[in-house]
PDB file of C-alpha atoms and ligand atoms in Angstrom:
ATOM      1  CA  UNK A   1     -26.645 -12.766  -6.190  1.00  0.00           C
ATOM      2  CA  UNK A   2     -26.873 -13.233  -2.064  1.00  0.00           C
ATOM      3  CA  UNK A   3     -23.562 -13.416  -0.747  1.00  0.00           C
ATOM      4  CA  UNK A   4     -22.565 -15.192   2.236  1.00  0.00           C
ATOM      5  CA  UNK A   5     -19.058 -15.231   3.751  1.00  0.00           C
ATOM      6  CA  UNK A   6     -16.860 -17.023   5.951  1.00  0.00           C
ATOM      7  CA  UNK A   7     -14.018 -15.664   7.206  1.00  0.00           C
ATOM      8  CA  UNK A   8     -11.777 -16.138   9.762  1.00  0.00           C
ATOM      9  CA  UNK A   9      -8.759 -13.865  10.735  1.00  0.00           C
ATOM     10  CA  UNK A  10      -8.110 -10.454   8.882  1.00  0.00           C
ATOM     11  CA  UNK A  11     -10.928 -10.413   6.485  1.00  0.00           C
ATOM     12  CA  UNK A  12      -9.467  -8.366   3.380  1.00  0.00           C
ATOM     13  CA  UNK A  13     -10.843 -10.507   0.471  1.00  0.00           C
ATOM     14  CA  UNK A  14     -14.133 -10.206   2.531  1.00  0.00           C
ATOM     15  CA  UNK A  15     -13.738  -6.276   2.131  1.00  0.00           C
ATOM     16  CA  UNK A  16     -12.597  -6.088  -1.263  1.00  0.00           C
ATOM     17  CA  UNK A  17     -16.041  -7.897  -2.048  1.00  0.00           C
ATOM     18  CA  UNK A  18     -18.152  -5.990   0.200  1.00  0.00           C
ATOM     19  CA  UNK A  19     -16.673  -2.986  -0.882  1.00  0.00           C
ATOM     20  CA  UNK A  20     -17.022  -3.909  -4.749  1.00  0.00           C
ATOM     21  CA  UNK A  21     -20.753  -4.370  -4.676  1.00  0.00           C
ATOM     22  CA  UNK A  22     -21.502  -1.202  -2.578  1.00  0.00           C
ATOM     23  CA  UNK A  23     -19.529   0.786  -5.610  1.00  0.00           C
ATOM     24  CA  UNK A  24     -22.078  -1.552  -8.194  1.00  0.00           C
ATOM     25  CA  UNK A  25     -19.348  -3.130  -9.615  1.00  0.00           C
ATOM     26  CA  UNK A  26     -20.115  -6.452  -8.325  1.00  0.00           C
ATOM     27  CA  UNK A  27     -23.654  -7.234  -8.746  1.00  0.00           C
ATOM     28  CA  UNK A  28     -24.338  -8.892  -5.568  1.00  0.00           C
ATOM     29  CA  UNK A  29     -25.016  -7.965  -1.987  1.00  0.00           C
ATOM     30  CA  UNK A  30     -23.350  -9.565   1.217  1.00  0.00           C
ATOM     31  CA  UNK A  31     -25.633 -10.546   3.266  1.00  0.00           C
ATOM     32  CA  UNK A  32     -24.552 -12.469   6.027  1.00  0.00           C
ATOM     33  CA  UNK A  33     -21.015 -13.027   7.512  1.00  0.00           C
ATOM     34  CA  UNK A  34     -20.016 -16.009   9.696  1.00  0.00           C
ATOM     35  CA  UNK A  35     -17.155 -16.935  11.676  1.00  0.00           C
ATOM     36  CA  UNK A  36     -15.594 -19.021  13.564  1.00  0.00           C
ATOM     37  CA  UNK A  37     -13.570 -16.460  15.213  1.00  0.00           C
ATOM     38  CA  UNK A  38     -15.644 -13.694  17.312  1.00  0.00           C
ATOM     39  CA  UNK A  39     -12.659 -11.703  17.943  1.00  0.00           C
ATOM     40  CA  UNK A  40     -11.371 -11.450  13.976  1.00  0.00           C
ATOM     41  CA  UNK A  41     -10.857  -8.180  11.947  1.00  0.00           C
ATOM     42  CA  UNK A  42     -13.168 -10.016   9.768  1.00  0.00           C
ATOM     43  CA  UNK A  43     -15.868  -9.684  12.661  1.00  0.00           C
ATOM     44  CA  UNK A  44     -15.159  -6.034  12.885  1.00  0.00           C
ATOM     45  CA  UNK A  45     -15.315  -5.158   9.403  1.00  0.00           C
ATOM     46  CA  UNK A  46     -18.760  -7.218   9.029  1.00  0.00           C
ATOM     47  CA  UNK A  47     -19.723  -5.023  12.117  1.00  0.00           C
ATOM     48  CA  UNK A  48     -18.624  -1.461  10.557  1.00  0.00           C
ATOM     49  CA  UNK A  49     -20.626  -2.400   7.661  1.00  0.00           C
ATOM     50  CA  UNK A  50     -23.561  -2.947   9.248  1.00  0.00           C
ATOM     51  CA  UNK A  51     -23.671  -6.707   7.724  1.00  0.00           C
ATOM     52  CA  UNK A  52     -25.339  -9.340  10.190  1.00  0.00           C
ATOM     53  CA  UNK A  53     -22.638 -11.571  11.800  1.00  0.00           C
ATOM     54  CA  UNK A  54     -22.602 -15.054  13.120  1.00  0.00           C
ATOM     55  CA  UNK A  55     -19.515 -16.251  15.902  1.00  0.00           C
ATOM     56  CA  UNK A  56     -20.172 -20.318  14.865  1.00  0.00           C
ATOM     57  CA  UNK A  57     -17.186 -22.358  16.074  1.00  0.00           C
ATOM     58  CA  UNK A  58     -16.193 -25.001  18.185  1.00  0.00           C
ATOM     59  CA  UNK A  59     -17.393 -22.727  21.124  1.00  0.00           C
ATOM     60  CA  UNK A  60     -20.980 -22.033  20.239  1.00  0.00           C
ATOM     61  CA  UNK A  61     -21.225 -25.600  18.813  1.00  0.00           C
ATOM     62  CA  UNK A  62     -18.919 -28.467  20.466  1.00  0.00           C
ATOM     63  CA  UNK A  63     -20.195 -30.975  17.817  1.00  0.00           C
ATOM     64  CA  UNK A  64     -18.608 -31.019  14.112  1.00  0.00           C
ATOM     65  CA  UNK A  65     -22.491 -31.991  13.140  1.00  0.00           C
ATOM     66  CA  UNK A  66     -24.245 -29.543  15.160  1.00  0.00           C
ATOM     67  CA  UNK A  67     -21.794 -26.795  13.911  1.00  0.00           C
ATOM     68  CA  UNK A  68     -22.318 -27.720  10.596  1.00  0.00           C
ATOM     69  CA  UNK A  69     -26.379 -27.755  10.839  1.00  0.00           C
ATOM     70  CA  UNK A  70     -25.806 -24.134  12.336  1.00  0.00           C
ATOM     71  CA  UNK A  71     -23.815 -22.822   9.185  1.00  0.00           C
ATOM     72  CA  UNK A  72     -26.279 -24.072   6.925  1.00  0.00           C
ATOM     73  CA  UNK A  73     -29.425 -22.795   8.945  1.00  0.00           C
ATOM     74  CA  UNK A  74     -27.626 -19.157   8.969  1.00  0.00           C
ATOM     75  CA  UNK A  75     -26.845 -19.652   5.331  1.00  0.00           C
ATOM     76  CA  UNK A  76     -30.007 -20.689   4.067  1.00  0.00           C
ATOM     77  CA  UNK A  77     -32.176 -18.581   6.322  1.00  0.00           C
ATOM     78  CA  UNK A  78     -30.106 -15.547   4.971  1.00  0.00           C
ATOM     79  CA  UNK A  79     -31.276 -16.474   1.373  1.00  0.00           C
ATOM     80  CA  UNK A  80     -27.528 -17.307   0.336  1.00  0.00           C
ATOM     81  CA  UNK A  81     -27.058 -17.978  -3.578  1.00  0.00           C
ATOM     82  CA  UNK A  82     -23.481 -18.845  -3.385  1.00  0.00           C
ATOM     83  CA  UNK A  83     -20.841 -19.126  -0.010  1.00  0.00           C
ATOM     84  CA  UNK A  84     -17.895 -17.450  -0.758  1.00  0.00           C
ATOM     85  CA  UNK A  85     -14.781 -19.157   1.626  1.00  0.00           C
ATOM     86  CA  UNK A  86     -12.139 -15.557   2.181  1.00  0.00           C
ATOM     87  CA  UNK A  87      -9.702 -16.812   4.530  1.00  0.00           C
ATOM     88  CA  UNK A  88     -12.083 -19.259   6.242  1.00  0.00           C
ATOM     89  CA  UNK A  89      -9.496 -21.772   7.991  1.00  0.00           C
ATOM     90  CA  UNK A  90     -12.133 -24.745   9.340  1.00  0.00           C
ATOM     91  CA  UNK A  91     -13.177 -27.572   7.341  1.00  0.00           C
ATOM     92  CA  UNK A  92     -16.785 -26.922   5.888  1.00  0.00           C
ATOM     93  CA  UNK A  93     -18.755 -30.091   6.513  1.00  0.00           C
ATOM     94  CA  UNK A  94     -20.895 -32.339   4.836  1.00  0.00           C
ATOM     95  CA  UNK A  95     -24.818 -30.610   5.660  1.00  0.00           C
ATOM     96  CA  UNK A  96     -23.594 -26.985   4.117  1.00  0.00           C
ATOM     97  CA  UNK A  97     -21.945 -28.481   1.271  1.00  0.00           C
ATOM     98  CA  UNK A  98     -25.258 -30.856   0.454  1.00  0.00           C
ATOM     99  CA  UNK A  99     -27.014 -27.367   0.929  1.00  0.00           C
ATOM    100  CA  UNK A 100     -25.251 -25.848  -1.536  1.00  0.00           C
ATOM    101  CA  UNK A 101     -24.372 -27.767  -4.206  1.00  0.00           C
ATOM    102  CA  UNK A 102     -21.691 -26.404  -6.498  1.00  0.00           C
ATOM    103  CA  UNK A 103     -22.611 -22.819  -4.704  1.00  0.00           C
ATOM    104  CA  UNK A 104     -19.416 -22.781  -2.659  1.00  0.00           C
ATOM    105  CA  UNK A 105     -16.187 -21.254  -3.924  1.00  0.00           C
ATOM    106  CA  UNK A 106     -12.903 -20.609  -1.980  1.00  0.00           C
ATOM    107  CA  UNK A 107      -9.985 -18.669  -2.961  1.00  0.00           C
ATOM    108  CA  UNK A 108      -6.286 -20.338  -2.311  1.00  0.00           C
ATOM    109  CA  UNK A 109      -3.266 -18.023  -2.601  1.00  0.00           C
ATOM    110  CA  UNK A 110      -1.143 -20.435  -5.411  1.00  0.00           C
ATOM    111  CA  UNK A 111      -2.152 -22.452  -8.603  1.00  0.00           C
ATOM    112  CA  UNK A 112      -3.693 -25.542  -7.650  1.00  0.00           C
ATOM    113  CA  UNK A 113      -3.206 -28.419  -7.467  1.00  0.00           C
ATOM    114  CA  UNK A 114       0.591 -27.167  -6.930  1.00  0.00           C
ATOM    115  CA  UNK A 115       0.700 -25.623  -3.008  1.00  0.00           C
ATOM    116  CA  UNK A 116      -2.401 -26.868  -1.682  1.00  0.00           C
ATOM    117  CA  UNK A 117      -4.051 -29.338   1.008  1.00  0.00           C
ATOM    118  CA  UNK A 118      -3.815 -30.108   4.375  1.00  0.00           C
ATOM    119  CA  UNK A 119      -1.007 -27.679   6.186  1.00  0.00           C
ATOM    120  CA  UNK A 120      -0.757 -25.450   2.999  1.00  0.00           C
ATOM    121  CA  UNK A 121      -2.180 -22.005   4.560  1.00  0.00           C
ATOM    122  CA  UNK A 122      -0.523 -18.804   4.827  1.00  0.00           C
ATOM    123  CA  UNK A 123       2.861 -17.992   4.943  1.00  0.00           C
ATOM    124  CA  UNK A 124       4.033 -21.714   4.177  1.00  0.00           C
ATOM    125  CA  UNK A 125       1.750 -21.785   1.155  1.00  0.00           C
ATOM    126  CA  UNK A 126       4.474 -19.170  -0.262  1.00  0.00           C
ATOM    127  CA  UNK A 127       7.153 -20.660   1.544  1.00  0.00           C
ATOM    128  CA  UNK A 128       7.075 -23.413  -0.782  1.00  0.00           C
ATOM    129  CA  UNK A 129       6.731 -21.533  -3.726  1.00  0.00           C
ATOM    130  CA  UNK A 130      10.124 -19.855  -3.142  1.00  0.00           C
ATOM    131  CA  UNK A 131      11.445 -23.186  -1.843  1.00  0.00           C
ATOM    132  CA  UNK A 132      10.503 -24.815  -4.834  1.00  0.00           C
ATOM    133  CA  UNK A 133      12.143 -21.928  -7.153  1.00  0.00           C
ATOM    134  CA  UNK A 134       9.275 -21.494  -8.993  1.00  0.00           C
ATOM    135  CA  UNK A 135       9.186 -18.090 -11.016  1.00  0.00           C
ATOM    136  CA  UNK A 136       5.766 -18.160 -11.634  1.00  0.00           C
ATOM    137  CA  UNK A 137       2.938 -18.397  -8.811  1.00  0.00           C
ATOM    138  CA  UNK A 138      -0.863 -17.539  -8.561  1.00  0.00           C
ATOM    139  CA  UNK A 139      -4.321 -17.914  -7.022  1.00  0.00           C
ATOM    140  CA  UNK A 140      -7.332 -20.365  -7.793  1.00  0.00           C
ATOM    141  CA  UNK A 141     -11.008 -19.845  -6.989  1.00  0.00           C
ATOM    142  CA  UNK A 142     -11.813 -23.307  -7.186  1.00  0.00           C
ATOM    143  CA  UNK A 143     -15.200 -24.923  -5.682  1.00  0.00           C
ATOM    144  CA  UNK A 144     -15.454 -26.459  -2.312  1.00  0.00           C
ATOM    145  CA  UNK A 145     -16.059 -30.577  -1.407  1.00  0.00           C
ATOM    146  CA  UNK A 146     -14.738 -32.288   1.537  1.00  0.00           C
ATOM    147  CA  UNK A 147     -11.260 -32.420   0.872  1.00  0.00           C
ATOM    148  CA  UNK A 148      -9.249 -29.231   1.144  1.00  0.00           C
ATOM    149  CA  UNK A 149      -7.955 -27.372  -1.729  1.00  0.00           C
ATOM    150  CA  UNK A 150      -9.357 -30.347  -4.438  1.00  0.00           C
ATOM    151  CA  UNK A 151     -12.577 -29.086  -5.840  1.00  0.00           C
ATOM    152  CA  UNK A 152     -13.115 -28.081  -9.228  1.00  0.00           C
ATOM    153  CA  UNK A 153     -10.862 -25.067 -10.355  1.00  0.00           C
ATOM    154  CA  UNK A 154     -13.452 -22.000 -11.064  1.00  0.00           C
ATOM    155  CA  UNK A 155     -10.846 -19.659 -12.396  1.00  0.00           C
ATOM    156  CA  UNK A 156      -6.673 -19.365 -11.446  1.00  0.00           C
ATOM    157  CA  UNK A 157      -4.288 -15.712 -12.243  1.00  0.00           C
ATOM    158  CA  UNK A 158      -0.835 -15.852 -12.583  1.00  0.00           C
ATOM    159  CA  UNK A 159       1.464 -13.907 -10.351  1.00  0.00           C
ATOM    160  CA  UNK A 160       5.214 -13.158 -10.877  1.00  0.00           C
ATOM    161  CA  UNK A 161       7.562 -14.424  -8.028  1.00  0.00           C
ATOM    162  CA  UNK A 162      10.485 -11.606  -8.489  1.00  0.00           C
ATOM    163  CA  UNK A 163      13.617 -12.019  -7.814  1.00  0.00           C
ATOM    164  CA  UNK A 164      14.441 -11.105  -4.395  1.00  0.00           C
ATOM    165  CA  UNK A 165      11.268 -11.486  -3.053  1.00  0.00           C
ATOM    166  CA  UNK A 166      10.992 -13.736   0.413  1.00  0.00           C
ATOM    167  CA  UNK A 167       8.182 -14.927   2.058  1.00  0.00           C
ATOM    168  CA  UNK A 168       6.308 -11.655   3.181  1.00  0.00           C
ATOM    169  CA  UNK A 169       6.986  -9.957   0.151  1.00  0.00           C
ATOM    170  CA  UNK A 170       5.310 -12.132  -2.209  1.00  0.00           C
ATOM    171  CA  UNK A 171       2.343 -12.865   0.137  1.00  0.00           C
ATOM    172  CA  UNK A 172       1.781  -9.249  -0.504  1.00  0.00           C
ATOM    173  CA  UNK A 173       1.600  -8.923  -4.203  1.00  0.00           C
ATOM    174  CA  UNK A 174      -0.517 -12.348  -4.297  1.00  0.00           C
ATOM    175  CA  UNK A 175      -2.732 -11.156  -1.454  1.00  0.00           C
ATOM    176  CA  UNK A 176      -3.482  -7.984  -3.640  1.00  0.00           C
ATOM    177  CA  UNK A 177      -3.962  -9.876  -6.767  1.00  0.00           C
ATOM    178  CA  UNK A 178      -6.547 -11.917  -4.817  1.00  0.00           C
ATOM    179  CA  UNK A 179      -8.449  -8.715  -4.132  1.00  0.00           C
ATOM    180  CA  UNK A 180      -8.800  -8.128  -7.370  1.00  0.00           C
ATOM    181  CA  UNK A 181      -9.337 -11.688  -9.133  1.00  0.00           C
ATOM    182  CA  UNK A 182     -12.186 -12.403  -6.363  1.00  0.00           C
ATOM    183  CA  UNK A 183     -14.421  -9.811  -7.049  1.00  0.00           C
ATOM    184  CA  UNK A 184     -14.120 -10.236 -10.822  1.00  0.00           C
ATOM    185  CA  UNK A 185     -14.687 -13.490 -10.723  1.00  0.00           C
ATOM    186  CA  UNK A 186     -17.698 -13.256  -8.630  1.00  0.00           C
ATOM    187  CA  UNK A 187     -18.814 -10.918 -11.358  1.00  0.00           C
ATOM    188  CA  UNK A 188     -17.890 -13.688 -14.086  1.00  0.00           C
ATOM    189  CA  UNK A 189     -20.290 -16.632 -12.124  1.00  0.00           C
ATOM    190  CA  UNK A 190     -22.908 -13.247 -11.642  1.00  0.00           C
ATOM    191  CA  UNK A 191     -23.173 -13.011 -15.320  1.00  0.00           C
ATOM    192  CA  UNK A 192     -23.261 -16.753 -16.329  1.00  0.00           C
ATOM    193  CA  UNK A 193     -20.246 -16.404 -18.293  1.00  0.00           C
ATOM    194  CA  UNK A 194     -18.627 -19.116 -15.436  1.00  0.00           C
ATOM    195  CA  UNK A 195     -21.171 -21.533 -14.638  1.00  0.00           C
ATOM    196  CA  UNK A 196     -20.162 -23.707 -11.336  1.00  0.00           C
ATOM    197  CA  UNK A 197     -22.482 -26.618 -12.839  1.00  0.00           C
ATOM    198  CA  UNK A 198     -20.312 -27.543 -15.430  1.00  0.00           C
ATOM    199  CA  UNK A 199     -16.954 -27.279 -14.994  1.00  0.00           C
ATOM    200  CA  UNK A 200     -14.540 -29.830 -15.073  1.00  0.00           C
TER     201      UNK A 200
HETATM  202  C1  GRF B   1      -5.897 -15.361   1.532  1.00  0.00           C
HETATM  203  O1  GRF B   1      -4.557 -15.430   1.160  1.00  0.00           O
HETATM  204  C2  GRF B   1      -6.684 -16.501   0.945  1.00  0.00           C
HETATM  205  O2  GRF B   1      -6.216 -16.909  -0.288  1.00  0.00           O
HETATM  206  C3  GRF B   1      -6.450 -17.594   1.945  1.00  0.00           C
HETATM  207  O3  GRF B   1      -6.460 -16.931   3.201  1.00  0.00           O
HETATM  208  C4  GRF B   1      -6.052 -15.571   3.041  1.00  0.00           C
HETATM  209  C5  GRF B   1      -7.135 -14.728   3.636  1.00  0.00           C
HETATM  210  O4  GRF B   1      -6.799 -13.380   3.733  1.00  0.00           O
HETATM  211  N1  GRF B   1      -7.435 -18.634   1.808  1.00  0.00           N
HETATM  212  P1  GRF B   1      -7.928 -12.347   4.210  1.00  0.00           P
HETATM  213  O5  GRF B   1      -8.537 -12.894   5.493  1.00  0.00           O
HETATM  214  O6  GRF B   1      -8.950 -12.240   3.124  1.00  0.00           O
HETATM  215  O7  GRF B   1      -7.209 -11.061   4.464  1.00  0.00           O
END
C-alpha cells in the first residue's frame, strides 16, 4: 500500500506512520508528503526521512482549482493507493477526491459526528468535550468528501476524559491514542479486513 500524506503543522500522526512501516509493522511505504505549510515540523520530519516533499498551498497555487489539480498530479504521479489526511487543516477539493475515490481517510481527535465540522480543530475540539461534561471521548478515521468531518466513519476508539483533566491534558492522551489507532487501522484497510468500498 503507497502512502501519501498531508500534513500541515507538527506532523506526529505522520511519524507514527512513517515510523510503523519502516519497523514492518505497517505494511505500506510513505511515499510522498505534501503540504501546505513549507515551514511545518511536518516538512522537516518528511525531510529527515528522506521522503519526497511537496510545499502546495495558496502560495505556490493562488487558485482553489489549480491547487487542487497540483495535489492530485503529485498524488497520482507518486503511485498513491490511499491519502492519508494527519493534521492536514485545508479543505481537499473536488479533482483529488474524484481521483481517489473512497482512498482518502482523515483522522479527527473526538467521536464523530459529536465535535466535528467547520471550526472544530485543535484545542476547541477538546474544549467542547470538557464543556459538554462528557466522560467519555475518542477519535474517528472516517473517509474524506467535501464537507468536513462527514464522511463515512472507517473506524472510532474510545478515550477516557479523567477527572481533572483540562484542555491540554486530554489533547495529550487523545493525541497519543491517535498514534496508535492510525497505524493499526491502516494495517486493518492493508489487510482487507476494513474495506473503504463498503462501509456505511
Ligand atoms: C490530530 O489531533 C488530528 O486528529 C487532527 O490534527 C492533529 C494533528 O496532529 N486532525 P499532528 O500534526 O499529527 O501532530
Amino acid at each position: 500500500m503507497r502512502l501519501g500524506i498531508l500534513a500541515s503543522h507538527g506532523g506526529s500522526n505522520m511519524q507514527a506512520i512513517v515510523d510503523a512501516s519502516r519497523r514492518g509493522v505497517l505494511p505500506a511505504e510513505v511515499v510522498v508528503v505534501i503540504s501546505n505549510n513549507a515551514g511545518s515540523q511536518a516538512a522537516a520530519r518528511a525531510a529527515r526521512e528522506g521522503i519526497p516533499f511537496h510545499h502546495l498551498s495558496g502560495v505556490t497555487h493562488p487558485e482553489f482549482e489549480q491547487l487542487d489539480d497540483g495535489i492530485a498530479r503529485v498524488l497520482s504521479g507518486a503511485g498513491v493507493d490511499l491519502v492519508v489526511l494527519a493534521g492536514y487543516m485545508k479543505k481537499v477539493g473536488p479533482r483529488t477526491i474524484e481521483r481517489f475515490p473512497n482512498r482518502i481517510v482523515n483522522i479527527h481527535p473526538a467521536l464523530l459526528p459529536k465535535f466535528g465540522g467547520v471550526g472544530m480543530y485543535g484545542i476547541r475540539v477538546h474544549q467542547a468535550v470538557l464543556d459538554a461534561g462528557d466522560a467519555l471521548t475518542g477519535v474517528t478515521v472516517h473517509l474524506v468528501d467535501q464537507e468536513y468531518d462527514r464522511g463515512p466513519v472507517v473506524a472510532q476508539c474510545e478515550v477516557a476524559v479523567l477527572e481533572g483533566d483540562d484542555v491540554e491534558t486530554l489533547a495529550a492522551r487523545v493525541l497519543e491514542r491517535e498514534h496508535a489507532f492510525y497505524v493499526e487501522t491502516l494495517c486493518r484497510i492493508a489487510s482487507g479486513e476494513l474495506d473503504l468500498d463498503r462501509l456505511s
